XYZ file of C-alpha atoms in Angstrom:
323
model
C -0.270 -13.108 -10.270
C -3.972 -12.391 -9.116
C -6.578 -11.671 -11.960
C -8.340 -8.779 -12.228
C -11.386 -10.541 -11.818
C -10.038 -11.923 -8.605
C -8.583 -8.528 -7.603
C -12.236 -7.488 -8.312
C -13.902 -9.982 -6.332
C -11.180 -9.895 -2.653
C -11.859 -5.872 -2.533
C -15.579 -6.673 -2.313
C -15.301 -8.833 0.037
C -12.602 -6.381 2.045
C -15.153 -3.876 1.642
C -18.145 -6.115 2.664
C -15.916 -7.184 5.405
C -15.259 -3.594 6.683
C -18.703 -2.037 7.006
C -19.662 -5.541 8.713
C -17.270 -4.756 11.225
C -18.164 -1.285 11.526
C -21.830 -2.350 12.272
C -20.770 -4.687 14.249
C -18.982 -2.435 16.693
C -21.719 0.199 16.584
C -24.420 -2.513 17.308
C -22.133 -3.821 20.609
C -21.786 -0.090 21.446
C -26.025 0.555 21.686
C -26.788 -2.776 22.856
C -24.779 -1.562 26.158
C -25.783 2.125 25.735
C -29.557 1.348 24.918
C -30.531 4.668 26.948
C -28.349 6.540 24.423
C -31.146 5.893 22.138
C -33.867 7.786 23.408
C -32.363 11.285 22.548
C -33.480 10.391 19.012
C -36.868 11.361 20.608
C -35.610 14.947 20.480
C -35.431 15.939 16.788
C -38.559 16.760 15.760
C -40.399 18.322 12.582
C -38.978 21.264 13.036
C -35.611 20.380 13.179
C -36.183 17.764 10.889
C -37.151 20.689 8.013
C -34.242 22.409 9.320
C -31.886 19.437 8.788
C -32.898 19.221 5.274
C -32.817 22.947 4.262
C -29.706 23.503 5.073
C -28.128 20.429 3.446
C -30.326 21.176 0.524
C -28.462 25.111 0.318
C -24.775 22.762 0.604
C -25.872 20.794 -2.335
C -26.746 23.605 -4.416
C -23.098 25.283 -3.488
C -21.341 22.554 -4.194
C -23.058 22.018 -7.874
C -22.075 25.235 -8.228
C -18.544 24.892 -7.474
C -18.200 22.236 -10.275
C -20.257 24.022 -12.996
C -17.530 26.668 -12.712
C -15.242 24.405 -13.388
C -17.033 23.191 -16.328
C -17.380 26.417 -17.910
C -13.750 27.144 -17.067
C -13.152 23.907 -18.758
C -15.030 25.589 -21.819
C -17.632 23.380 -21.154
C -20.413 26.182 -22.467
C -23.852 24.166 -24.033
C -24.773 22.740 -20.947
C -26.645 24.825 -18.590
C -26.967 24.835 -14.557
C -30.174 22.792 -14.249
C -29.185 20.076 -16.502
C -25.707 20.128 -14.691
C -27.703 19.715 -10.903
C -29.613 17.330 -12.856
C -26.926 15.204 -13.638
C -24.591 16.482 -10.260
C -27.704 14.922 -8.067
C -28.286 12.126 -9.220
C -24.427 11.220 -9.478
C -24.309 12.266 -5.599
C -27.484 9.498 -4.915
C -25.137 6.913 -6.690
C -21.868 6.698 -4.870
C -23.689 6.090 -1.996
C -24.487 2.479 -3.446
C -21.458 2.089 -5.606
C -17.782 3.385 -4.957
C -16.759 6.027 -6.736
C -20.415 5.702 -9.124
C -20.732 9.719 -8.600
C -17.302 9.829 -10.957
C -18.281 7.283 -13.465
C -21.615 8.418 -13.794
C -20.944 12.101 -14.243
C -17.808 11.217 -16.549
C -20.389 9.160 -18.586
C -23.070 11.163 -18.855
C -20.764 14.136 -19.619
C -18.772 12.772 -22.390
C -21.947 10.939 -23.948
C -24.082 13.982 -24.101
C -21.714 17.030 -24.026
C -17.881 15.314 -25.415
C -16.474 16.337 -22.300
C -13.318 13.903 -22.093
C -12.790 11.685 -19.295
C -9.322 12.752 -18.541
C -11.504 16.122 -17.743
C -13.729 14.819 -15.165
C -11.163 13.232 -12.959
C -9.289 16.198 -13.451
C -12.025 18.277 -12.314
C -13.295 16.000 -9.246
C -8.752 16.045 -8.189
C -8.785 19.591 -8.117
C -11.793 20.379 -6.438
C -11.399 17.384 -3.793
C -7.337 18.989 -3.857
C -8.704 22.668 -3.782
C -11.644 21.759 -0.615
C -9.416 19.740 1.300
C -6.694 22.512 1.468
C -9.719 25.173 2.498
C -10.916 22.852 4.852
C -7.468 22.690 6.754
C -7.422 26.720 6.129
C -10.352 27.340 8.096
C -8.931 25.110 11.021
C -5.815 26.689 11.375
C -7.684 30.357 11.286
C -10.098 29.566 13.923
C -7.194 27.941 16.160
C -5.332 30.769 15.155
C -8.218 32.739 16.890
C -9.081 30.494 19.465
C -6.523 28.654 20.719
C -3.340 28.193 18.865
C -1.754 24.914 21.194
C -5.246 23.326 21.071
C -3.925 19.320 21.109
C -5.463 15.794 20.668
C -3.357 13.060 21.798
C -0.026 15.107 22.442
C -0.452 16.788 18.584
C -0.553 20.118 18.298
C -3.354 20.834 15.799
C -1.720 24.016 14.281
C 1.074 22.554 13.311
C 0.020 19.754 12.243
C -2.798 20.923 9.972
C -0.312 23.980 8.500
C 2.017 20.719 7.455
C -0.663 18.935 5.639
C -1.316 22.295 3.906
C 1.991 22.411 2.851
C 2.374 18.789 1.927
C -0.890 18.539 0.380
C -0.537 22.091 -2.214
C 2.554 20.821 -3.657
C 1.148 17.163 -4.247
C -0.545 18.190 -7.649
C 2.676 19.830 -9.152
C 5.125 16.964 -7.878
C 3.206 14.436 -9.482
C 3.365 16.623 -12.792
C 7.266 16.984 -12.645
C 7.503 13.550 -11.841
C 5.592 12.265 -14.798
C 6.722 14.590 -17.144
C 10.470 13.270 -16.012
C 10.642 10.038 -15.475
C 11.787 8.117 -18.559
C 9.969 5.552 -19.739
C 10.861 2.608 -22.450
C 7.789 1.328 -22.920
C 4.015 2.054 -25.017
C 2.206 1.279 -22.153
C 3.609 3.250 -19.729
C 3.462 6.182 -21.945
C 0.294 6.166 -22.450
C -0.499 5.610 -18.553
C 2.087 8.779 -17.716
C 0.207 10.492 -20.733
C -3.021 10.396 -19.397
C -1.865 10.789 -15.857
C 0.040 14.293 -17.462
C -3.186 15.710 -18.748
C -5.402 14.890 -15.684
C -2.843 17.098 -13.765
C -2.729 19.374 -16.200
C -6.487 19.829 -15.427
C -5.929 19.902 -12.076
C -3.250 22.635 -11.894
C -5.906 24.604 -14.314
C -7.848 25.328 -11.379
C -5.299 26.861 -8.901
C -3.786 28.896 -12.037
C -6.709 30.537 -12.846
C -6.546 32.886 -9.847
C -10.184 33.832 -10.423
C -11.876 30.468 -9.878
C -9.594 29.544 -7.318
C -10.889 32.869 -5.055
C -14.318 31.990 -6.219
C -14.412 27.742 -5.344
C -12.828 28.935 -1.819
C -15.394 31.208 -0.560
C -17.778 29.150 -1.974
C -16.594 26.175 0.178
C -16.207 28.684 2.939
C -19.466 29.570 2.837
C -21.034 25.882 2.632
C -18.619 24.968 5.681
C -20.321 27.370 7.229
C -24.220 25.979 6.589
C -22.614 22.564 7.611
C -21.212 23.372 10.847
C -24.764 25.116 11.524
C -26.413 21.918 10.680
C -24.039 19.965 12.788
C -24.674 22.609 15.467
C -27.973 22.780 15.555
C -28.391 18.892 15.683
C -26.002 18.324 18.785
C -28.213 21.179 20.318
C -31.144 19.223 19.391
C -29.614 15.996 20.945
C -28.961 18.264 23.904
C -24.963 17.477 23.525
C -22.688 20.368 24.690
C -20.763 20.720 22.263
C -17.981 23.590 22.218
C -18.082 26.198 18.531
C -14.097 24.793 17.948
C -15.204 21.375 18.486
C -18.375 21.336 16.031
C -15.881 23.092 13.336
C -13.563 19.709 14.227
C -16.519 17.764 13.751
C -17.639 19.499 10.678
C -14.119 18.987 8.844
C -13.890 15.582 9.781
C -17.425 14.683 8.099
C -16.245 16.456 5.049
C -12.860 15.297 4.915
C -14.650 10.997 5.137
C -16.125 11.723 1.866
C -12.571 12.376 0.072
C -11.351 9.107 0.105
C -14.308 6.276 0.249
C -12.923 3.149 1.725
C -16.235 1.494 0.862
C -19.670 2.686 -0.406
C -20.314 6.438 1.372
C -18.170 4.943 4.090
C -21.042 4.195 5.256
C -20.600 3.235 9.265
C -17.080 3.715 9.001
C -17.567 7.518 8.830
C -19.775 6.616 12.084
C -16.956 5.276 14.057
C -15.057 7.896 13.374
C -17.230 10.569 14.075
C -18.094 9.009 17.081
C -14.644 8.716 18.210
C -13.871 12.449 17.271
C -16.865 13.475 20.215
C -15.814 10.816 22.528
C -12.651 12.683 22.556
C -14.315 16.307 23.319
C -15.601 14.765 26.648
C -19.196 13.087 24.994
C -20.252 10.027 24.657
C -19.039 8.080 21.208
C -22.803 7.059 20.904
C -23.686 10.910 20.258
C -21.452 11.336 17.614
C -22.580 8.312 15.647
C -25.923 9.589 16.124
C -25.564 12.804 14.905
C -23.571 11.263 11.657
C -26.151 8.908 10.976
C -28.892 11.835 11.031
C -26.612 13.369 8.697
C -26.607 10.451 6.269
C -29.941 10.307 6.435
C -30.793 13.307 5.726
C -28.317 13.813 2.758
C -30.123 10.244 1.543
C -33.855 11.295 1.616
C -32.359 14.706 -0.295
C -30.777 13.278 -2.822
C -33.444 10.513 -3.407
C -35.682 12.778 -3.698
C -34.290 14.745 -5.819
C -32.916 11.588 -8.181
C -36.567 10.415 -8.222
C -37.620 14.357 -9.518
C -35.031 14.415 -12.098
C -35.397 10.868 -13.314
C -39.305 11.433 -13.765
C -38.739 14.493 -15.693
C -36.069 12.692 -18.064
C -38.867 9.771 -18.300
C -41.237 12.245 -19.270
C -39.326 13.652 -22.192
C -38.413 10.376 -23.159
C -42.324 9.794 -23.378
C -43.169 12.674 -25.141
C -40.203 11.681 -27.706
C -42.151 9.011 -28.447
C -44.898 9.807 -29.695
């Protein structure tokens, strides 16, 4: 049996081994594309203050989003700028440790407001549950709209984004029923099926309460929107002709690679990916890892910038504390 240590130690090095790779293939890919390069030439101030405004406006959405779930939570002494306070700096974190945006904002939360852990994963499930189905329901109405037998490799898109809609809505309530059923002899797994039970009971909190549900979706709706402007407006920077359908593609995908984080940010896996999603509307894959990594960037700078903000003014008070 391997030790957790062990365990601890051979997912590092999977991890390590998997963003090597990933660099790897993206280095190959520009050493033989050098020219590919030069559109970097293109962005310019401008376009750079454009980059960052808009994914400043996401940012502030999504903190949004998850202080409503707070005070739905009745979560009601802490207030939004301590929230984005603690929300931006979490953000600045998991892009240097996996999953450090849920451990830091579970820790900070239940060390300075008692806000249980069981509530934070609860609360990062349903709104990763909750944006993930939106994201899908925005697909299927613009294919709706657009073109409804729309296929990559042989897959109809329609159908197969209505199925993971289906699939995915039920997931939350399955897993309840199936905790809350399955018979167990044993402390341990009680306790694991307990804790499990609450965290979905937190979960199915948020599509229950009709209110917050309509509220978290237009929300998302409405910072899908400011992200596939910012991916548009960088492929028209890059000079990339890139089709309204395709840039919504493009915009889901980059939203959907920060659900599940294979390693750190996924960072140059996301990349790949990316780049393989363009490649496949007729550009080159070297665009579409250019325009991700502009993206990264850009979120980076943001939220170091804002981490270095917040952290001065909590050093500040600490200082004053003091004396």
């Amino acid at each position: 049996m391997i030790q957790p240590q062990n365990k601890d130690r051979l997912k590092k090095t999977i991890q390590i081994a998997i963003g090597i790779f990933c660099f790897y293939l993206i280095i190959k890919y520009f050493h033989s594309n050098q020219k590919e390069l030069n559109i970097l030439h293109k962005v310019d101030f401008r376009g750079n203050l454009v980059f960052f405004g808009l994914f400043l406006i996401t940012h502030i959405i999504y903190g949004v989003q998850l202080f409503l779930i707070l005070v739905s939570y009745q979560l009601n002494t802490i207030t939004y700028l301590n929230w984005f306070k603690i929300f931006s700096i979490s953000r600045f974190t998991n892009m240097h440790v996996l999953q450090g945006a849920t451990i830091y904002r579970s820790v900070k939360l239940k060390k300075e407001y008692d806000f249980s852990y069981s509530k934070s994963i609860g609360m990062i499930a349903g709104i990763t549950w909750l944006e993930t189905i939106t994201i899908f329901l925005i697909l299927i109405s613009l294919l709706a709209v657009i073109d409804i037998r729309l296929k990559i490799n042989n897959l109809n898109l329609f159908a197969l984004l209505s199925l993971c809609v289906f699939v995915i809505g039920l997931m939350p309530f399955l897993v309840s029923m199936a905790v809350k059923k399955i018979p167990t002899h044993n402390k341990y797994l009680d306790m694991l099926y307990s804790q499990i039970n609450k965290i979905m009971d937190y979960v199915i909190h948020i599509p229950q309460n009709k209110t917050l549900s309509i509220k978290i979706m237009l929300l998302y709706i409405l910072s899908f929107i400011f992200y596939a402007l910012w991916m548009s407006f960088c492929f028209k920077t890059l000079n990339t002709d890139v089709q309204f359908i395709e840039v919504c593609l493009f915009t889901a995908v980059m939203l959907l690679s920060r659900t599940i984080n294979i390693i750190p940010g996924n960072i140059g896996l996301r990349e790949l990916l990316c780049g393989c999603l363009v490649e496949t509307f007729g550009e080159s894959l070297g665009s579409g890892i250019i325009v991700s990594a502009l993206f990264r960037l850009t979120e980076y700078i943001t939220l170091f910038l804002l981490t270095l903000i917040f952290a001065k003014t909590i050093f500040i008070k600490q200082g004053h504390s003091r004396v």
